[in-house]
Coordinates of C-alpha atoms in Angstrom, one line a residue:
M274 CA -14.3 7.4 13.9
H275 CA -13.1 3.9 14.0
D276 CA -9.4 3.4 13.0
R277 CA -9.7 3.3 9.2
L278 CA -6.3 1.7 8.5
S279 CA -5.9 -0.8 11.3
A280 CA -7.6 -3.8 9.6
L281 CA -5.7 -3.3 6.4
L282 CA -2.3 -2.9 8.2
D283 CA -3.1 -6.0 10.3
C284 CA -3.7 -8.0 7.2
F285 CA -0.8 -6.6 5.1
R286 CA 2.1 -6.1 7.3
L287 CA 4.1 -3.0 6.5
R288 CA 7.9 -3.6 6.3
A289 CA 10.6 -1.3 5.2
R290 CA 14.3 -1.9 4.6
V291 CA 16.6 1.1 4.0
F292 CA 19.4 0.2 1.6
H293 CA 20.9 3.5 0.7
T294 CA 21.8 6.7 2.5
G295 CA 23.9 9.5 1.2
S296 CA 24.9 11.1 -2.1
L297 CA 23.9 9.7 -5.5
C298 CA 25.8 11.0 -8.4
D299 CA 25.2 8.4 -11.1
T300 CA 22.2 6.3 -12.1
A301 CA 20.5 3.5 -10.1
D302 CA 18.1 1.1 -11.7
F303 CA 15.3 -0.8 -10.0
D304 CA 13.2 -3.6 -11.4
A305 CA 10.0 -5.3 -10.3
H306 CA 11.3 -8.8 -9.9
D307 CA 11.8 -8.5 -6.1
G308 CA 8.1 -7.9 -5.6
V309 CA 8.5 -4.8 -3.5
G310 CA 7.7 -1.1 -3.8
H311 CA 10.3 1.7 -3.2
L312 CA 10.5 4.9 -1.2
H313 CA 13.1 7.6 -2.1
V314 CA 13.3 10.6 0.2
L315 CA 15.3 13.5 -1.3
R316 CA 17.0 15.6 1.3
G317 CA 18.8 17.9 -1.0
G318 CA 20.3 18.4 -4.5
T319 CA 18.7 17.5 -7.8
L320 CA 17.2 14.1 -8.7
R321 CA 16.1 12.9 -12.1
I322 CA 13.6 10.0 -12.1
G323 CA 11.9 8.0 -14.7
D324 CA 9.7 5.0 -15.4
A325 CA 7.5 3.7 -18.3
V326 CA 4.2 4.8 -16.7
A327 CA 4.8 8.3 -15.4
G328 CA 7.7 9.3 -17.6
E329 CA 10.7 11.4 -16.6
T330 CA 10.9 14.3 -14.3
T331 CA 13.4 16.4 -12.4
I332 CA 13.0 17.1 -8.7
D333 CA 15.0 19.9 -7.1
E334 CA 13.5 20.3 -3.7
P335 CA 13.1 18.0 -0.7
S336 CA 10.5 15.5 -1.7
L337 CA 9.2 12.0 -1.1
I338 CA 8.9 9.7 -4.1
F339 CA 6.9 6.6 -3.5
Y340 CA 6.4 3.5 -5.7
P341 CA 3.7 1.6 -3.8
R342 CA 3.8 -1.4 -6.2
P343 CA 6.8 -3.2 -7.8
A344 CA 7.7 -1.0 -10.8
P345 CA 10.8 -0.8 -13.0
H346 CA 12.3 2.7 -12.6
W347 CA 15.6 4.6 -12.4
I348 CA 16.9 7.6 -10.5
R349 CA 20.0 9.7 -11.1
G350 CA 21.7 12.4 -9.1
E351 CA 22.2 15.6 -11.3
G352 CA 25.0 18.1 -11.2
T353 CA 28.3 18.0 -9.4
Q354 CA 26.7 17.5 -6.0
G355 CA 24.3 14.8 -7.0
A356 CA 21.4 14.1 -4.7
D357 CA 21.3 13.3 -1.0
L358 CA 18.9 10.4 -0.6
V359 CA 17.4 7.8 1.8
C360 CA 16.1 4.8 -0.2
S361 CA 14.0 2.0 1.1
S362 CA 12.3 -1.1 -0.2
I363 CA 8.7 -1.3 1.0
E364 CA 6.5 -4.4 1.5
L365 CA 2.8 -3.7 1.8
G366 CA 1.0 -6.7 0.4
A367 CA 1.1 -5.7 -3.3
D368 CA 1.5 -9.3 -4.3
A369 CA -1.6 -10.2 -2.4
G370 CA -3.7 -7.4 -3.9
N371 CA -3.7 -4.9 -1.0
P372 CA -6.3 -2.3 -2.0
L373 CA -4.2 0.4 -0.4
T374 CA -1.4 -0.1 -2.9
R375 CA -3.9 -0.4 -5.8
S376 CA -5.6 2.9 -4.9
L377 CA -2.3 4.9 -5.1
P378 CA -0.8 6.2 -8.4
A379 CA 2.1 4.2 -9.9
R380 CA 4.4 7.0 -8.7
L381 CA 3.6 9.5 -6.0
V382 CA 5.8 12.6 -5.7
L383 CA 5.1 14.7 -2.6
P384 CA 7.1 17.9 -2.0
L385 CA 7.9 18.2 1.7
R386 CA 8.2 22.0 2.1
D387 CA 4.7 22.4 3.5
N388 CA 4.0 19.0 5.0
T389 CA 3.9 19.4 8.7
L390 CA 2.6 15.9 9.3
L391 CA 5.9 14.4 8.0
R392 CA 8.3 17.0 9.3
G393 CA 9.2 15.4 12.7
T394 CA 9.7 12.0 11.2
L395 CA 11.8 13.4 8.4
E396 CA 14.1 15.1 10.9
L397 CA 14.6 11.9 12.8
L398 CA 15.1 9.9 9.6
F399 CA 17.8 12.3 8.3
E400 CA 19.5 12.4 11.7
E401 CA 19.7 8.6 11.8
A402 CA 20.7 8.4 8.1
F403 CA 23.6 10.8 8.2
A404 CA 25.0 9.9 11.7
G405 CA 26.5 6.7 13.2
H406 CA 24.2 6.0 16.1
C407 CA 23.9 2.5 17.5
G408 CA 20.9 0.5 16.1
R409 CA 21.0 2.8 13.0
Q410 CA 19.5 0.2 10.6
A411 CA 16.6 -0.7 12.8
A412 CA 15.8 2.9 13.5
L413 CA 15.9 3.8 9.8
D414 CA 13.6 0.9 8.9
R415 CA 11.1 1.7 11.6
L416 CA 11.1 5.4 10.7
S417 CA 10.5 4.6 7.0
E418 CA 7.5 2.5 8.0
L419 CA 6.2 5.3 10.1
M420 CA 6.6 7.6 7.1
I421 CA 4.6 5.3 4.9
L422 CA 1.8 5.2 7.5
Q423 CA 1.8 9.0 7.7
L424 CA 1.8 9.2 3.9
L425 CA -1.3 7.1 3.8
R426 CA -3.0 9.4 6.4
H427 CA -2.0 12.4 4.3
C428 CA -3.5 10.8 1.1
M429 CA -6.8 10.4 2.9
T430 CA -7.0 13.8 4.6
A431 CA -5.6 15.8 1.7
G432 CA -7.6 14.2 -1.0
V433 CA -4.5 13.1 -2.9
V434 CA -6.4 10.2 -4.6
A435 CA -9.8 10.8 -6.1
Q436 CA -10.8 7.1 -6.3
G437 CA -10.0 3.9 -4.6
V438 CA -10.1 2.6 -1.0
L439 CA -8.3 5.6 0.4
A440 CA -10.9 7.9 -1.1
G441 CA -13.6 5.6 0.3
L442 CA -12.0 5.7 3.8
A443 CA -12.0 9.5 3.7
D444 CA -15.8 9.4 3.2
P445 CA -17.4 9.1 6.7
R446 CA -20.3 7.0 5.4
L447 CA -18.4 4.7 3.1
A448 CA -15.7 4.3 5.7
K449 CA -18.3 2.5 8.0
A450 CA -19.0 -0.1 5.3
L451 CA -15.4 -0.5 4.4
N452 CA -14.4 -0.9 8.0
A453 CA -17.1 -3.6 8.4
M454 CA -15.9 -5.6 5.4
H455 CA -12.2 -5.2 6.4
G456 CA -12.8 -6.2 10.0
A457 CA -15.1 -9.2 9.2
P458 CA -14.5 -10.5 5.7
G459 CA -16.1 -13.8 6.5
D460 CA -19.5 -12.3 7.5
A461 CA -22.4 -12.8 5.1
W462 CA -22.5 -9.2 4.0
T463 CA -25.3 -8.1 1.6
L464 CA -25.8 -4.8 -0.2
D465 CA -28.8 -4.0 2.1
G466 CA -26.6 -4.8 5.2
L467 CA -23.7 -2.6 4.0
A468 CA -26.1 0.2 3.1
R469 CA -27.6 0.1 6.6
V470 CA -24.1 0.2 8.2
S471 CA -23.4 3.4 6.1
G472 CA -26.8 4.9 7.0
M473 CA -27.8 5.2 3.3
S474 CA -30.4 3.8 1.1
R475 CA -29.5 0.7 -1.0
A476 CA -29.5 2.5 -4.3
R477 CA -27.7 5.6 -3.0
F478 CA -25.0 3.5 -1.3
A479 CA -24.4 1.3 -4.3
A480 CA -24.0 4.3 -6.6
H481 CA -21.9 6.3 -4.2
F482 CA -19.6 3.4 -3.4
H483 CA -19.0 2.6 -7.0
H484 CA -18.3 6.2 -7.8
V485 CA -15.8 6.8 -5.0
V486 CA -14.1 3.4 -4.6
G487 CA -14.2 2.6 -8.3
T488 CA -15.9 -0.8 -8.1
P489 CA -19.3 -2.1 -7.0
P490 CA -19.5 -3.1 -3.3
G491 CA -20.0 -6.8 -4.1
D492 CA -16.9 -6.9 -6.3
Y493 CA -14.9 -5.0 -3.7
L494 CA -15.9 -7.5 -1.0
A495 CA -15.0 -10.5 -3.3
D496 CA -11.6 -9.0 -4.0
W497 CA -11.0 -8.2 -0.4
R498 CA -11.8 -11.8 0.6
I499 CA -9.3 -13.1 -1.9
S500 CA -6.7 -10.7 -0.7
V501 CA -7.1 -11.7 2.9
A502 CA -7.1 -15.4 1.9
K503 CA -3.7 -14.8 0.0
T504 CA -2.2 -13.3 3.2
L505 CA -3.5 -16.2 5.3
L506 CA -2.2 -18.8 2.9
K507 CA 1.2 -17.2 2.8
R508 CA 1.3 -17.4 6.6
G509 CA 0.8 -21.1 6.4
Q510 CA -2.8 -21.5 7.3
P511 CA -4.6 -24.6 5.7
L512 CA -6.7 -23.9 2.6
K513 CA -9.9 -25.3 4.3
N514 CA -9.6 -23.0 7.3
V515 CA -8.8 -20.0 5.1
A516 CA -11.9 -20.6 2.9
L517 CA -14.1 -20.6 6.0
D518 CA -12.4 -17.5 7.5
V519 CA -13.1 -15.4 4.4
G520 CA -16.7 -16.4 4.0
Y521 CA -16.8 -19.5 1.7
A522 CA -18.7 -22.7 2.6
S523 CA -15.9 -25.0 1.5
A524 CA -12.4 -25.1 0.1
S525 CA -13.8 -26.0 -3.4
A526 CA -16.1 -23.0 -3.4
F527 CA -13.2 -20.7 -2.5
A528 CA -11.0 -22.4 -5.2
R529 CA -13.6 -21.6 -7.8
A530 CA -13.9 -18.0 -6.8
F531 CA -10.1 -17.7 -6.7
A532 CA -9.7 -19.2 -10.2
A533 CA -12.3 -16.9 -11.6
R534 CA -10.2 -13.9 -10.6
H535 CA -6.8 -15.5 -11.6
A536 CA -7.4 -16.8 -15.1
G537 CA -8.0 -20.3 -13.9
T538 CA -5.1 -20.5 -11.4
S539 CA -5.8 -22.5 -8.2
P540 CA -4.9 -21.1 -4.8
T541 CA -2.2 -23.9 -4.4
A542 CA -0.6 -23.0 -7.7
W543 CA -0.6 -19.3 -6.8
L544 CA 0.9 -20.0 -3.5
S545 CA 3.7 -22.2 -5.0
A546 CA 4.5 -19.5 -7.6
S547 CA 4.8 -16.9 -4.8
G548 CA 7.5 -19.0 -3.2
A549 CA 5.5 -20.1 -0.2
S550 CA 4.8 -23.7 0.7
P551 CA 1.2 -25.0 0.8
S552 CA -0.2 -26.2 4.1
H553 CA -2.7 -29.0 4.3

C-alpha cells in the first residue's frame, strides 16, 4: 500500500522540542497560547494529570500522554518520589487544521507495557534523557518526533480512533481516495472520480467515507485544500500561486472559500493573526 502518512507529514512538518527530563514532584501548568501540543512520557512513579475536556486521572505505570492540539492542562508528580518524565512540545500543524491532529482525542493515554512498536525508541529516549551524551538535545528532539510518528502508526493499526482521517487511512479502500486527495489537492476531484479510485460505487463510497472519516468527501477535500493553503501561505508563497496549487481558479475564488470556513476572515487577515507576513 502507498505510504499513507507521507503527504500529510510533508505538508505539516513534525517538530518536537524536549523541555523537561527527570523527576517532577510538584505541579506544572500548560496553556494553549503557544499553539503547540504536548507529549509527556512517564518512565516511572505516579503522575496526576488533568484538563477541562478529559478530567483528572492518575497514571502509575509507564505511559505516553499525548495532547495533539494546544490544550490547557496540568501534571503533578505524586508521592515522595514524584514522577520520572520526559516532556516535549509538539508542532504538527494544528493551527493550519491538520486532519491528523483533529482525528485524535483531546488527550491520548497509551500504557507502554505491551507496546512493542515503541519499545526500542523508548529505550533510546530514556538513555538520552538520563545521561549526558554529546548532542543530547538534538537526539531527544528527533527521538520524540519518531515516537509521534510511531504513535500515529499505532493509532491506525490498533484501531485507537474510530472515526477521522486515521480511521480512513486504516481502511484499504478509503486510503486510496485519501492518498489521492492528499497527494494532489489541486486536481479536479469529483465524487465519481474518488469512488473509482477506491474501487467502489458512487453511493457506497460516499456513505462509507462519511461514516468512517466523519465528513462527506467533498467537505473533506475542501477542508484539506484550505489546510494545505494555510501551510503554503505560512511558508511565504504568494496568495495567487497558493490558490492555483490547491485547485481554485483565482485568488478571489480561494478567498471566498477561505472566508466561508473562517467566519468571514480573509486569508491575509488569518496569516497576519498567525504571526506570519503576507507575500505578494
